[in-house]
Amino acid sequence: MRIAVYGKGGIGKSTVSANLSAALSALGERVLQIGCDPKHDSTRLLHHGQKVTTVLDYILNTPEEDQKPEDVLMKGYMNCGCIEAGGPRPGKGCAGRGILTSFEFLNRHDVFSGYSTIVYDVLGDVVCGGFAVPVRKQYAQAVYLVTSGEAMSVYAANNILHGIRNLDPEGRRIAGIIYNSRGAGDERERVFAFAKAAGLPVVLSLPRSGAFLSAERNARTLVETDRNLPESRLFLEFAEKLKKGVPLYPASPLSEEEMELFMQGKPLKSLSGNTGKEAGGPAEVQRSEDGSVTGKRRQAGSGTAEPYRIPQKRALSDPFSRVPLFGCAFRGAVDLAVHLKDAAVLAHAPKSCTWYAVNGLSSYGRRGLFDRGILYPAFIPQRFSATDINIKDAVFGGVEHARQKALELAKSGVKNIIAVTACIPGLSGDDLQPVKEELRQYGTCMYIIHTDGVEAGDYNEGMALCYKTLAEEAVKPAAAPDPDAINIVYEQTFSSETDENFAAVKEILSSLGIRVNCRFLCASSVREVEGFLNAPYSILAREDRLGLELKRLFEQRYGCRFAKGVFPEGFRQTADFVRQLGRLYDRTEPAEKLVENSRKEYDRILTELRSTFSGMKTMIFLSREYAWLEELAEDLQLDIVCASIPRNKEALNAEWNHRFSKQWALDRDTFAQKAAELKPALVLTGDLSVIPDPPEGTAVIAVKRSIGKGFFSAAEESRKWTKLLGRQLKGRWRNDRSVFEKYYT
Amino acid sequence: MTDLYLRSTTPDYITGAVYACDGVRDSVVLINGPLGCKFFYGFSAGKCTPRASDLWNIRGELGVSNSLSDSLLRSQYFTGSPHIPATNLRYEDFIFGTAEQLNRALQDILSLHRWAFVTVIQAPGTSLLGEALEPELEKISQEAGVPFLYIETPELSANMDIGYDRTVVSILKKLREQENDRCFGKESAGKCRKDAGGSERRPSVNLFGLHRYRRHTEGDTEEIRRLLDLCGVDVHCAVCTDCSVEELLRIEEADANILFEPECCAETAKYLKANSSLPLINVGYLPVGPDLTELFVRKVCTVLETDCQKALADIEQTRARIYYHLARWTGGRGLPQDVCYTAEGEASMLYAFADYLTGYLGLKPGALQVNYRECPENGFEKLAGLLSVNGCEDALQKDIVSVNNAILFGSANTIAHVMLCNNNVFGIETMCPSSGFIDVVPKTYLGCRGALFLLEQVINGIRLLKAWEG
């Protein structure tokens, strides 16, 4: 027989469990009692207050190869086995996970097999999955609920019924209610009424008695103290019944509304759909949905179950409200942190997350090496350390583990550590702040990025946290202001074009005598970040929600000034960009000269390209605007015969339409039809699938979301198109799709 | 720092579990966790063998780009990659429980395709919750008529081999529970070599341990199959490499179980000893080079009482070809002694490579980095012994980065890392992740073909190293 005793904290579960174990032992049963409460006092009355080694403490402090079950198994009254699962320190780790871990240990060492009866004494309420472990099928068969008539105790009992119904919706797992009197008013009636409403028997009624207290003072059960006491006899009689076997009942909790009515002493029939019987008749109570997905509800009187409806009340339950989180915040933060060359990254995470993150970022390094023969150091991190959190860290908290790793780094001379935390430290509540303080004595600064996995959100949120943490904590007051310096903020960190784009912008800046002070955060260093305020202006490399947030942070916190716009594409944008820098840095004349010289070169390139493109019948299908393309289309003198660009009509008329006076086809099908009809030489599109089978002689060219930067970037982009014009070869391989289907599907 | 780096770039327990399940055709692996937990497995899994495209299975499409505008992008479980879906949990689910969302994900996934096997793996964060999801999964499994494997506690920081090994055992156990009569325990299983017509049939074997994280799994399996075929032995089932549920259910119809490396087969070996009536051929290494290949075929043929002459002839021809190329290229002097090789991998894998590269080809080991020493059984002692016999024990556990002028065997991660510190290295990829080279022709480092392919790489690698020196 395997029994679990549940009930509200302080209701007397341990006293009941211990006396029950003692009674069963006295009747010749081989009993093992397992306390499943971090405060580990369940078996005290059985083993007379011996020093307890809890399973979790033992696992924590003993190498696996040295672990023996007898080290956690105490012998109590009549050889009754006593085990305390234990738990993490209050407020730390995950106690539920701790219970699971303890049970895995006990299973692994086959502790259960030597006993005929197992009694689980479980923490007050089913607060998380871990505390449900003892009622899983493989452990306890029968559940007793200990309750008094006090409101909170009855609520807790009802909540436990909910939990058990969720675990085993169709099973009969409840053996009944043990009423432990507190001697308050009409509590007996209330307990019996609740039992009736829940369809359960009251199997044992324990009077309020000083005898319990007196025995407890001697660290003894009443059964051991004096078997002839009336209270002891109650336990012994109950144990006799248990030995013979007990009927089990389904868990049929009252709904919240029913509980409220019940506690107010009102009849339950007022609930909609009620069959009209008063509280106390469990078969008659019509129950409402309670929010549990796995449950089945018992129909009045029938005992059969109907499929449970997924509740609609919680927004989270609505699959259509569930916008996918793209990627993981931990990874986003790690991917950005590796860009600081003079810092070590400390991943406070399990190996799974570390491996996943390192491989994610190293994939860019590998690809760069293979595709272009370039090794990007940032993507092959040289100073990357990980705590490789294990289950002990998860249960007991992993701060010490992180501390050791951080100290190792500090002692090896690392001056800056970016610590990034994953889901598990977030769930366990690991606080690395004391470690940060301790590291100061080694002259090492730690920046903690609390991504805590999904708690922070998705990949972008992780990046945002890393950006913001460093912007807020690493930037120092300007020590050496440099009027000729500029910062670049928010470059794309994972793009094969980042280096080229930076080089193009740097060339423009250099020609104006401006030096790059800090790239925040791309191939940068903590030292550069610290000196961010030395530059009078900054440029935002690209603009999106996060980029704007960062800009605002620098403006509001440090009074930073940003140049208008982002890295420029095409001639017009670049000319504006250069003139702006000229004004900001008091270099108007060199800026104008640069624009003028570049104009000449641009005109030369365009003249050459127009010999190919001028008057070319062109169709355009885009899902967004491209300012450089508008300019380029005009400069190349393309003949735009049809375009589909999602903008408001006024804007289209104001810009594109007045230039080309063309037809507007706004849906894919119409666009494809038009292409078949108009047979353009060139189709420019952001989505190649819009014309899967282009007409003979039509070149379909993908318009890149982002092109190079600077005066000639758009013109150079169109130079690439020239190679794609003319006849498109298809190849006979396309005819073999059926063969593929034959062998591979 | 190399050791630290290797520790962070070697795959984890969940990868092993995912790859074991992914080696079963028509199966799906669902990660019960946020989408972030699935992306790497989703993008990297299934790239080593051209199994029937999962994307095809799911949506009738060949490339993700074909489907991005369609249902794949709309699916909150597959988002962005067609492989290894996740339940798309959010932080709130960690508080309220994951059962609802798991239910929805499974219903969606089961409606897409008739799967033969479903695995649900708890993501690291989800495994902390200790939820009792078995009843829910059991119910859905019964409704769908598909066996479900539930991996509740993936070891948070254990390595891939342990994950692979344990998951193979879990799959076998699950299928045994599922169809006990068909799977195990038949006294006569495998012993009768008569087919239905009464004529003698060829013996067959099950292969264990050829996991998909190796660089050339498809070619490896093909080569083993070819060698065994020359020995008159068929491969009944390449367990969790590329097999069907039906094959797994009938593994006792084979005549022997062959296990390769102990790192990823130790638990499997224990399980088979206790539950299978078939003889266990515990090879203990991968057959790399002609000597180990010969030992391998002789061992198999001895147990199965078949003729290995054809296989030995094939190995002999391989030896001749190796001799010709080495003698011709080196003028009979042997490989240059100022070039060495470095390698990372399981001890058993390094043992096999060292046996061929050092013992047979005469190439010096510069540094051998043993991964996964925490595996309960590993070939470390054997490797140390081999190196000692060849007077090269100082290469063991030496930092790979410290060795210049070397042929490096490892993952593309390690190759890139070493190249960053050292410009005279020729990298040969032996395991994933790869640099991105697409192998259209299946390749292998095992058996006869593998010995020749490795020699080709080594010779040309040395030539390139010399060219760089010049």
JSON list of N, CA and C in Angstrom, two decimals, chain A residues 97 100 129 136 167 293-294 316-317 322 324-327 351-352 355-356 359 362 366 382 384 388-389 454 740-741 744-745, chain B residues 7 10-12 34 36 39-40 52 56 76 79 88 90 92-93 100-101 104 127 130-132 135-136 152 157 413 433-434:
[
{"chain": "A", "resi": 97, "resn": "ARG", "atom": "N", "xyz": [11.32, 20.73, -8.03]},
{"chain": "A", "resi": 97, "resn": "ARG", "atom": "CA", "xyz": [12.31, 19.96, -8.77]},
{"chain": "A", "resi": 97, "resn": "ARG", "atom": "C", "xyz": [13.12, 19.09, -7.79]},
{"chain": "A", "resi": 100, "resn": "LEU", "atom": "N", "xyz": [11.36, 15.91, -7.09]},
{"chain": "A", "resi": 100, "resn": "LEU", "atom": "CA", "xyz": [11.55, 14.99, -8.23]},
{"chain": "A", "resi": 100, "resn": "LEU", "atom": "C", "xyz": [12.92, 14.33, -8.16]},
{"chain": "A", "resi": 129, "resn": "GLY", "atom": "N", "xyz": [4.40, 21.54, -9.96]},
{"chain": "A", "resi": 129, "resn": "GLY", "atom": "CA", "xyz": [4.43, 20.17, -10.45]},
{"chain": "A", "resi": 129, "resn": "GLY", "atom": "C", "xyz": [5.20, 19.22, -9.56]},
{"chain": "A", "resi": 136, "resn": "ARG", "atom": "N", "xyz": [1.73, 10.85, -8.28]},
{"chain": "A", "resi": 136, "resn": "ARG", "atom": "CA", "xyz": [1.78, 10.21, -9.58]},
{"chain": "A", "resi": 136, "resn": "ARG", "atom": "C", "xyz": [1.59, 8.71, -9.41]},
{"chain": "A", "resi": 167, "resn": "LEU", "atom": "N", "xyz": [-4.02, 15.52, -12.54]},
{"chain": "A", "resi": 167, "resn": "LEU", "atom": "CA", "xyz": [-3.04, 14.47, -12.77]},
{"chain": "A", "resi": 167, "resn": "LEU", "atom": "C", "xyz": [-3.68, 13.19, -13.29]},
{"chain": "A", "resi": 293, "resn": "VAL", "atom": "N", "xyz": [-6.85, 21.81, -17.87]},
{"chain": "A", "resi": 293, "resn": "VAL", "atom": "CA", "xyz": [-7.00, 21.29, -19.23]},
{"chain": "A", "resi": 293, "resn": "VAL", "atom": "C", "xyz": [-7.15, 19.78, -19.25]},
{"chain": "A", "resi": 294, "resn": "THR", "atom": "N", "xyz": [-6.54, 19.12, -18.29]},
{"chain": "A", "resi": 294, "resn": "THR", "atom": "CA", "xyz": [-6.53, 17.67, -18.38]},
{"chain": "A", "resi": 294, "resn": "THR", "atom": "C", "xyz": [-7.72, 17.03, -17.68]},
{"chain": "A", "resi": 316, "resn": "LEU", "atom": "N", "xyz": [-3.76, 33.66, -22.25]},
{"chain": "A", "resi": 316, "resn": "LEU", "atom": "CA", "xyz": [-2.69, 32.75, -22.64]},
{"chain": "A", "resi": 316, "resn": "LEU", "atom": "C", "xyz": [-3.21, 31.49, -23.30]},
{"chain": "A", "resi": 317, "resn": "SER", "atom": "N", "xyz": [-4.44, 31.12, -22.93]},
{"chain": "A", "resi": 317, "resn": "SER", "atom": "CA", "xyz": [-4.99, 29.88, -23.46]},
{"chain": "A", "resi": 317, "resn": "SER", "atom": "C", "xyz": [-5.43, 30.02, -24.90]},
{"chain": "A", "resi": 322, "resn": "ARG", "atom": "N", "xyz": [-1.11, 33.92, -29.22]},
{"chain": "A", "resi": 322, "resn": "ARG", "atom": "CA", "xyz": [0.24, 33.49, -28.85]},
{"chain": "A", "resi": 322, "resn": "ARG", "atom": "C", "xyz": [1.22, 33.78, -29.99]},
{"chain": "A", "resi": 324, "resn": "PRO", "atom": "N", "xyz": [4.56, 33.90, -31.70]},
{"chain": "A", "resi": 324, "resn": "PRO", "atom": "CA", "xyz": [5.78, 33.15, -31.39]},
{"chain": "A", "resi": 324, "resn": "PRO", "atom": "C", "xyz": [6.92, 34.06, -30.95]},
{"chain": "A", "resi": 325, "resn": "LEU", "atom": "N", "xyz": [7.67, 33.56, -29.99]},
{"chain": "A", "resi": 325, "resn": "LEU", "atom": "CA", "xyz": [8.88, 34.27, -29.57]},
{"chain": "A", "resi": 325, "resn": "LEU", "atom": "C", "xyz": [10.00, 33.77, -30.45]},
{"chain": "A", "resi": 326, "resn": "PHE", "atom": "N", "xyz": [10.55, 34.62, -31.28]},
{"chain": "A", "resi": 326, "resn": "PHE", "atom": "CA", "xyz": [11.58, 34.17, -32.20]},
{"chain": "A", "resi": 326, "resn": "PHE", "atom": "C", "xyz": [12.92, 34.10, -31.50]},
{"chain": "A", "resi": 327, "resn": "GLY", "atom": "N", "xyz": [13.38, 32.89, -31.31]},
{"chain": "A", "resi": 327, "resn": "GLY", "atom": "CA", "xyz": [14.67, 32.71, -30.67]},
{"chain": "A", "resi": 327, "resn": "GLY", "atom": "C", "xyz": [14.59, 32.89, -29.17]},
{"chain": "A", "resi": 351, "resn": "LYS", "atom": "N", "xyz": [24.63, 23.20, -20.23]},
{"chain": "A", "resi": 351, "resn": "LYS", "atom": "CA", "xyz": [25.42, 22.98, -21.45]},
{"chain": "A", "resi": 351, "resn": "LYS", "atom": "C", "xyz": [24.55, 23.10, -22.69]},
{"chain": "A", "resi": 352, "resn": "SER", "atom": "N", "xyz": [23.31, 22.63, -22.57]},
{"chain": "A", "resi": 352, "resn": "SER", "atom": "CA", "xyz": [22.41, 22.67, -23.72]},
{"chain": "A", "resi": 352, "resn": "SER", "atom": "C", "xyz": [22.32, 24.09, -24.27]},
{"chain": "A", "resi": 355, "resn": "TRP", "atom": "N", "xyz": [25.83, 25.39, -25.60]},
{"chain": "A", "resi": 355, "resn": "TRP", "atom": "CA", "xyz": [26.19, 24.77, -26.87]},
{"chain": "A", "resi": 355, "resn": "TRP", "atom": "C", "xyz": [25.35, 25.37, -28.01]},
{"chain": "A", "resi": 356, "resn": "TYR", "atom": "N", "xyz": [24.10, 25.52, -27.70]},
{"chain": "A", "resi": 356, "resn": "TYR", "atom": "CA", "xyz": [23.18, 26.07, -28.69]},
{"chain": "A", "resi": 356, "resn": "TYR", "atom": "C", "xyz": [23.59, 27.49, -29.08]},
{"chain": "A", "resi": 359, "resn": "ASN", "atom": "N", "xyz": [27.10, 27.51, -30.89]},
{"chain": "A", "resi": 359, "resn": "ASN", "atom": "CA", "xyz": [26.99, 27.02, -32.26]},
{"chain": "A", "resi": 359, "resn": "ASN", "atom": "C", "xyz": [26.21, 27.97, -33.15]},
{"chain": "A", "resi": 362, "resn": "SER", "atom": "N", "xyz": [28.79, 30.65, -33.87]},
{"chain": "A", "resi": 362, "resn": "SER", "atom": "CA", "xyz": [29.94, 30.16, -34.63]},
{"chain": "A", "resi": 362, "resn": "SER", "atom": "C", "xyz": [29.54, 29.76, -36.05]},
{"chain": "A", "resi": 366, "resn": "ARG", "atom": "N", "xyz": [31.92, 29.85, -39.22]},
{"chain": "A", "resi": 366, "resn": "ARG", "atom": "CA", "xyz": [32.19, 28.72, -40.12]},
{"chain": "A", "resi": 366, "resn": "ARG", "atom": "C", "xyz": [31.82, 29.08, -41.55]},
{"chain": "A", "resi": 382, "resn": "GLN", "atom": "N", "xyz": [37.03, 33.56, -28.09]},
{"chain": "A", "resi": 382, "resn": "GLN", "atom": "CA", "xyz": [38.25, 33.09, -27.45]},
{"chain": "A", "resi": 382, "resn": "GLN", "atom": "C", "xyz": [38.10, 33.04, -25.93]},
{"chain": "A", "resi": 384, "resn": "PHE", "atom": "N", "xyz": [35.27, 32.44, -23.72]},
{"chain": "A", "resi": 384, "resn": "PHE", "atom": "CA", "xyz": [33.89, 32.08, -23.46]},
{"chain": "A", "resi": 384, "resn": "PHE", "atom": "C", "xyz": [33.87, 31.01, -22.39]},
{"chain": "A", "resi": 388, "resn": "ASP", "atom": "N", "xyz": [27.83, 25.46, -17.08]},
{"chain": "A", "resi": 388, "resn": "ASP", "atom": "CA", "xyz": [27.29, 24.11, -17.31]},
{"chain": "A", "resi": 388, "resn": "ASP", "atom": "C", "xyz": [26.43, 23.66, -16.12]},
{"chain": "A", "resi": 389, "resn": "ILE", "atom": "N", "xyz": [25.42, 24.42, -15.86]},
{"chain": "A", "resi": 389, "resn": "ILE", "atom": "CA", "xyz": [24.53, 24.14, -14.73]},
{"chain": "A", "resi": 389, "resn": "ILE", "atom": "C", "xyz": [24.03, 22.70, -14.76]},
{"chain": "A", "resi": 454, "resn": "VAL", "atom": "N", "xyz": [13.46, 32.78, -21.51]},
{"chain": "A", "resi": 454, "resn": "VAL", "atom": "CA", "xyz": [12.23, 33.36, -22.05]},
{"chain": "A", "resi": 454, "resn": "VAL", "atom": "C", "xyz": [11.61, 34.41, -21.15]},
{"chain": "A", "resi": 740, "resn": "PHE", "atom": "N", "xyz": [12.28, 12.22, -57.82]},
{"chain": "A", "resi": 740, "resn": "PHE", "atom": "CA", "xyz": [12.55, 12.58, -56.42]},
{"chain": "A", "resi": 740, "resn": "PHE", "atom": "C", "xyz": [11.43, 12.04, -55.53]},
{"chain": "A", "resi": 741, "resn": "GLU", "atom": "N", "xyz": [10.22, 12.26, -55.98]},
{"chain": "A", "resi": 741, "resn": "GLU", "atom": "CA", "xyz": [9.07, 11.81, -55.18]},
{"chain": "A", "resi": 741, "resn": "GLU", "atom": "C", "xyz": [9.10, 10.30, -55.00]},
{"chain": "A", "resi": 744, "resn": "TYR", "atom": "N", "xyz": [12.33, 9.63, -52.47]},
{"chain": "A", "resi": 744, "resn": "TYR", "atom": "CA", "xyz": [12.54, 10.36, -51.21]},
{"chain": "A", "resi": 744, "resn": "TYR", "atom": "C", "xyz": [11.28, 10.78, -50.49]},
{"chain": "A", "resi": 745, "resn": "THR", "atom": "N", "xyz": [10.14, 10.46, -50.97]},
{"chain": "A", "resi": 745, "resn": "THR", "atom": "CA", "xyz": [8.94, 10.88, -50.22]},
{"chain": "A", "resi": 745, "resn": "THR", "atom": "C", "xyz": [8.07, 9.70, -49.91]},
{"chain": "B", "resi": 7, "resn": "ARG", "atom": "N", "xyz": [34.60, 22.37, -24.78]},
{"chain": "B", "resi": 7, "resn": "ARG", "atom": "CA", "xyz": [33.51, 22.02, -23.88]},
{"chain": "B", "resi": 7, "resn": "ARG", "atom": "C", "xyz": [32.23, 22.75, -24.29]},
{"chain": "B", "resi": 10, "resn": "THR", "atom": "N", "xyz": [30.91, 21.28, -27.94]},
{"chain": "B", "resi": 10, "resn": "THR", "atom": "CA", "xyz": [30.50, 19.89, -28.14]},
{"chain": "B", "resi": 10, "resn": "THR", "atom": "C", "xyz": [29.03, 19.76, -27.77]},
{"chain": "B", "resi": 11, "resn": "PRO", "atom": "N", "xyz": [28.32, 18.92, -28.50]},
{"chain": "B", "resi": 11, "resn": "PRO", "atom": "CA", "xyz": [26.87, 18.88, -28.34]},
{"chain": "B", "resi": 11, "resn": "PRO", "atom": "C", "xyz": [26.40, 18.31, -27.00]},
{"chain": "B", "resi": 12, "resn": "ASP", "atom": "N", "xyz": [25.18, 18.62, -26.69]},
{"chain": "B", "resi": 12, "resn": "ASP", "atom": "CA", "xyz": [24.61, 18.32, -25.38]},
{"chain": "B", "resi": 12, "resn": "ASP", "atom": "C", "xyz": [23.72, 17.08, -25.41]},
{"chain": "B", "resi": 34, "resn": "PRO", "atom": "N", "xyz": [10.13, 26.81, -25.17]},
{"chain": "B", "resi": 34, "resn": "PRO", "atom": "CA", "xyz": [9.97, 27.98, -26.04]},
{"chain": "B", "resi": 34, "resn": "PRO", "atom": "C", "xyz": [10.60, 27.72, -27.40]},
{"chain": "B", "resi": 36, "resn": "GLY", "atom": "N", "xyz": [12.80, 29.28, -28.87]},
{"chain": "B", "resi": 36, "resn": "GLY", "atom": "CA", "xyz": [14.26, 29.46, -28.83]},
{"chain": "B", "resi": 36, "resn": "GLY", "atom": "C", "xyz": [14.98, 28.16, -28.62]},
{"chain": "B", "resi": 39, "resn": "PHE", "atom": "N", "xyz": [15.41, 26.07, -32.17]},
{"chain": "B", "resi": 39, "resn": "PHE", "atom": "CA", "xyz": [15.94, 26.55, -33.43]},
{"chain": "B", "resi": 39, "resn": "PHE", "atom": "C", "xyz": [17.18, 25.80, -33.89]},
{"chain": "B", "resi": 40, "resn": "PHE", "atom": "N", "xyz": [18.13, 25.60, -32.97]},
{"chain": "B", "resi": 40, "resn": "PHE", "atom": "CA", "xyz": [19.35, 24.96, -33.43]},
{"chain": "B", "resi": 40, "resn": "PHE", "atom": "C", "xyz": [19.09, 23.52, -33.85]},
{"chain": "B", "resi": 52, "resn": "ALA", "atom": "N", "xyz": [13.93, 11.13, -46.24]},
{"chain": "B", "resi": 52, "resn": "ALA", "atom": "CA", "xyz": [12.79, 11.76, -46.88]},
{"chain": "B", "resi": 52, "resn": "ALA", "atom": "C", "xyz": [12.57, 13.11, -46.21]},
{"chain": "B", "resi": 56, "resn": "TRP", "atom": "N", "xyz": [8.89, 18.02, -46.79]},
{"chain": "B", "resi": 56, "resn": "TRP", "atom": "CA", "xyz": [8.02, 17.40, -47.78]},
{"chain": "B", "resi": 56, "resn": "TRP", "atom": "C", "xyz": [6.90, 16.65, -47.06]},
{"chain": "B", "resi": 76, "resn": "GLN", "atom": "N", "xyz": [2.67, 28.05, -35.24]},
{"chain": "B", "resi": 76, "resn": "GLN", "atom": "CA", "xyz": [3.43, 28.57, -34.10]},
{"chain": "B", "resi": 76, "resn": "GLN", "atom": "C", "xyz": [4.40, 27.52, -33.57]},
{"chain": "B", "resi": 79, "resn": "THR", "atom": "N", "xyz": [7.58, 27.30, -36.59]},
{"chain": "B", "resi": 79, "resn": "THR", "atom": "CA", "xyz": [8.03, 28.62, -37.05]},
{"chain": "B", "resi": 79, "resn": "THR", "atom": "C", "xyz": [9.45, 28.66, -37.58]},
{"chain": "B", "resi": 88, "resn": "ASN", "atom": "N", "xyz": [6.26, 26.15, -28.27]},
{"chain": "B", "resi": 88, "resn": "ASN", "atom": "CA", "xyz": [6.13, 27.61, -28.25]},
{"chain": "B", "resi": 88, "resn": "ASN", "atom": "C", "xyz": [5.63, 28.10, -26.90]},
{"chain": "B", "resi": 90, "resn": "ARG", "atom": "N", "xyz": [5.78, 30.25, -23.38]},
{"chain": "B", "resi": 90, "resn": "ARG", "atom": "CA", "xyz": [6.21, 31.57, -22.92]},
{"chain": "B", "resi": 90, "resn": "ARG", "atom": "C", "xyz": [6.44, 31.50, -21.43]},
{"chain": "B", "resi": 92, "resn": "GLU", "atom": "N", "xyz": [4.99, 32.72, -18.97]},
{"chain": "B", "resi": 92, "resn": "GLU", "atom": "CA", "xyz": [3.81, 32.46, -18.15]},
{"chain": "B", "resi": 92, "resn": "GLU", "atom": "C", "xyz": [3.51, 30.97, -18.03]},
{"chain": "B", "resi": 93, "resn": "ASP", "atom": "N", "xyz": [3.84, 30.22, -19.07]},
{"chain": "B", "resi": 93, "resn": "ASP", "atom": "CA", "xyz": [3.59, 28.78, -19.03]},
{"chain": "B", "resi": 93, "resn": "ASP", "atom": "C", "xyz": [4.44, 28.10, -17.96]},
{"chain": "B", "resi": 100, "resn": "GLU", "atom": "N", "xyz": [-1.58, 22.61, -21.40]},
{"chain": "B", "resi": 100, "resn": "GLU", "atom": "CA", "xyz": [-2.53, 23.09, -22.42]},
{"chain": "B", "resi": 100, "resn": "GLU", "atom": "C", "xyz": [-1.83, 23.26, -23.75]},
{"chain": "B", "resi": 101, "resn": "GLN", "atom": "N", "xyz": [-0.69, 23.93, -23.70]},
{"chain": "B", "resi": 101, "resn": "GLN", "atom": "CA", "xyz": [0.00, 24.25, -24.95]},
{"chain": "B", "resi": 101, "resn": "GLN", "atom": "C", "xyz": [0.58, 22.98, -25.57]},
{"chain": "B", "resi": 104, "resn": "ARG", "atom": "N", "xyz": [-2.18, 21.32, -27.43]},
{"chain": "B", "resi": 104, "resn": "ARG", "atom": "CA", "xyz": [-2.48, 21.97, -28.72]},
{"chain": "B", "resi": 104, "resn": "ARG", "atom": "C", "xyz": [-1.42, 21.64, -29.77]},
{"chain": "B", "resi": 127, "resn": "SER", "atom": "N", "xyz": [11.94, 21.20, -17.89]},
{"chain": "B", "resi": 127, "resn": "SER", "atom": "CA", "xyz": [12.19, 20.00, -17.10]},
{"chain": "B", "resi": 127, "resn": "SER", "atom": "C", "xyz": [12.25, 20.33, -15.61]},
{"chain": "B", "resi": 130, "resn": "GLY", "atom": "N", "xyz": [8.80, 19.86, -13.22]},
{"chain": "B", "resi": 130, "resn": "GLY", "atom": "CA", "xyz": [8.36, 18.62, -12.60]},
{"chain": "B", "resi": 130, "resn": "GLY", "atom": "C", "xyz": [6.90, 18.33, -12.82]},
{"chain": "B", "resi": 131, "resn": "GLU", "atom": "N", "xyz": [6.37, 18.77, -13.93]},
{"chain": "B", "resi": 131, "resn": "GLU", "atom": "CA", "xyz": [4.95, 18.54, -14.19]},
{"chain": "B", "resi": 131, "resn": "GLU", "atom": "C", "xyz": [4.69, 17.06, -14.50]},
{"chain": "B", "resi": 132, "resn": "ALA", "atom": "N", "xyz": [3.52, 16.62, -14.16]},
{"chain": "B", "resi": 132, "resn": "ALA", "atom": "CA", "xyz": [3.14, 15.25, -14.50]},
{"chain": "B", "resi": 132, "resn": "ALA", "atom": "C", "xyz": [2.39, 15.29, -15.83]},
{"chain": "B", "resi": 135, "resn": "PRO", "atom": "N", "xyz": [0.04, 11.44, -18.02]},
{"chain": "B", "resi": 135, "resn": "PRO", "atom": "CA", "xyz": [-1.36, 11.07, -18.30]},
{"chain": "B", "resi": 135, "resn": "PRO", "atom": "C", "xyz": [-1.88, 11.72, -19.59]},
{"chain": "B", "resi": 136, "resn": "GLU", "atom": "N", "xyz": [-1.53, 12.98, -19.75]},
{"chain": "B", "resi": 136, "resn": "GLU", "atom": "CA", "xyz": [-1.98, 13.70, -20.93]},
{"chain": "B", "resi": 136, "resn": "GLU", "atom": "C", "xyz": [-1.39, 13.06, -22.20]},
{"chain": "B", "resi": 152, "resn": "GLU", "atom": "N", "xyz": [11.48, 13.21, -19.78]},
{"chain": "B", "resi": 152, "resn": "GLU", "atom": "CA", "xyz": [11.10, 14.22, -18.80]},
{"chain": "B", "resi": 152, "resn": "GLU", "atom": "C", "xyz": [12.31, 15.00, -18.29]},
{"chain": "B", "resi": 157, "resn": "SER", "atom": "N", "xyz": [23.49, 19.17, -18.32]},
{"chain": "B", "resi": 157, "resn": "SER", "atom": "CA", "xyz": [24.81, 19.46, -18.86]},
{"chain": "B", "resi": 157, "resn": "SER", "atom": "C", "xyz": [25.60, 18.21, -19.22]},
{"chain": "B", "resi": 413, "resn": "ASN", "atom": "N", "xyz": [33.84, 23.90, -36.10]},
{"chain": "B", "resi": 413, "resn": "ASN", "atom": "CA", "xyz": [34.05, 24.86, -35.02]},
{"chain": "B", "resi": 413, "resn": "ASN", "atom": "C", "xyz": [35.50, 24.85, -34.56]},
{"chain": "B", "resi": 433, "resn": "PRO", "atom": "N", "xyz": [29.33, 20.44, -36.09]},
{"chain": "B", "resi": 433, "resn": "PRO", "atom": "CA", "xyz": [28.80, 21.08, -37.28]},
{"chain": "B", "resi": 433, "resn": "PRO", "atom": "C", "xyz": [29.86, 21.19, -38.36]},
{"chain": "B", "resi": 434, "resn": "SER", "atom": "N", "xyz": [29.40, 21.20, -39.61]},
{"chain": "B", "resi": 434, "resn": "SER", "atom": "CA", "xyz": [30.34, 21.28, -40.71]},
{"chain": "B", "resi": 434, "resn": "SER", "atom": "C", "xyz": [30.53, 22.74, -41.11]}
]
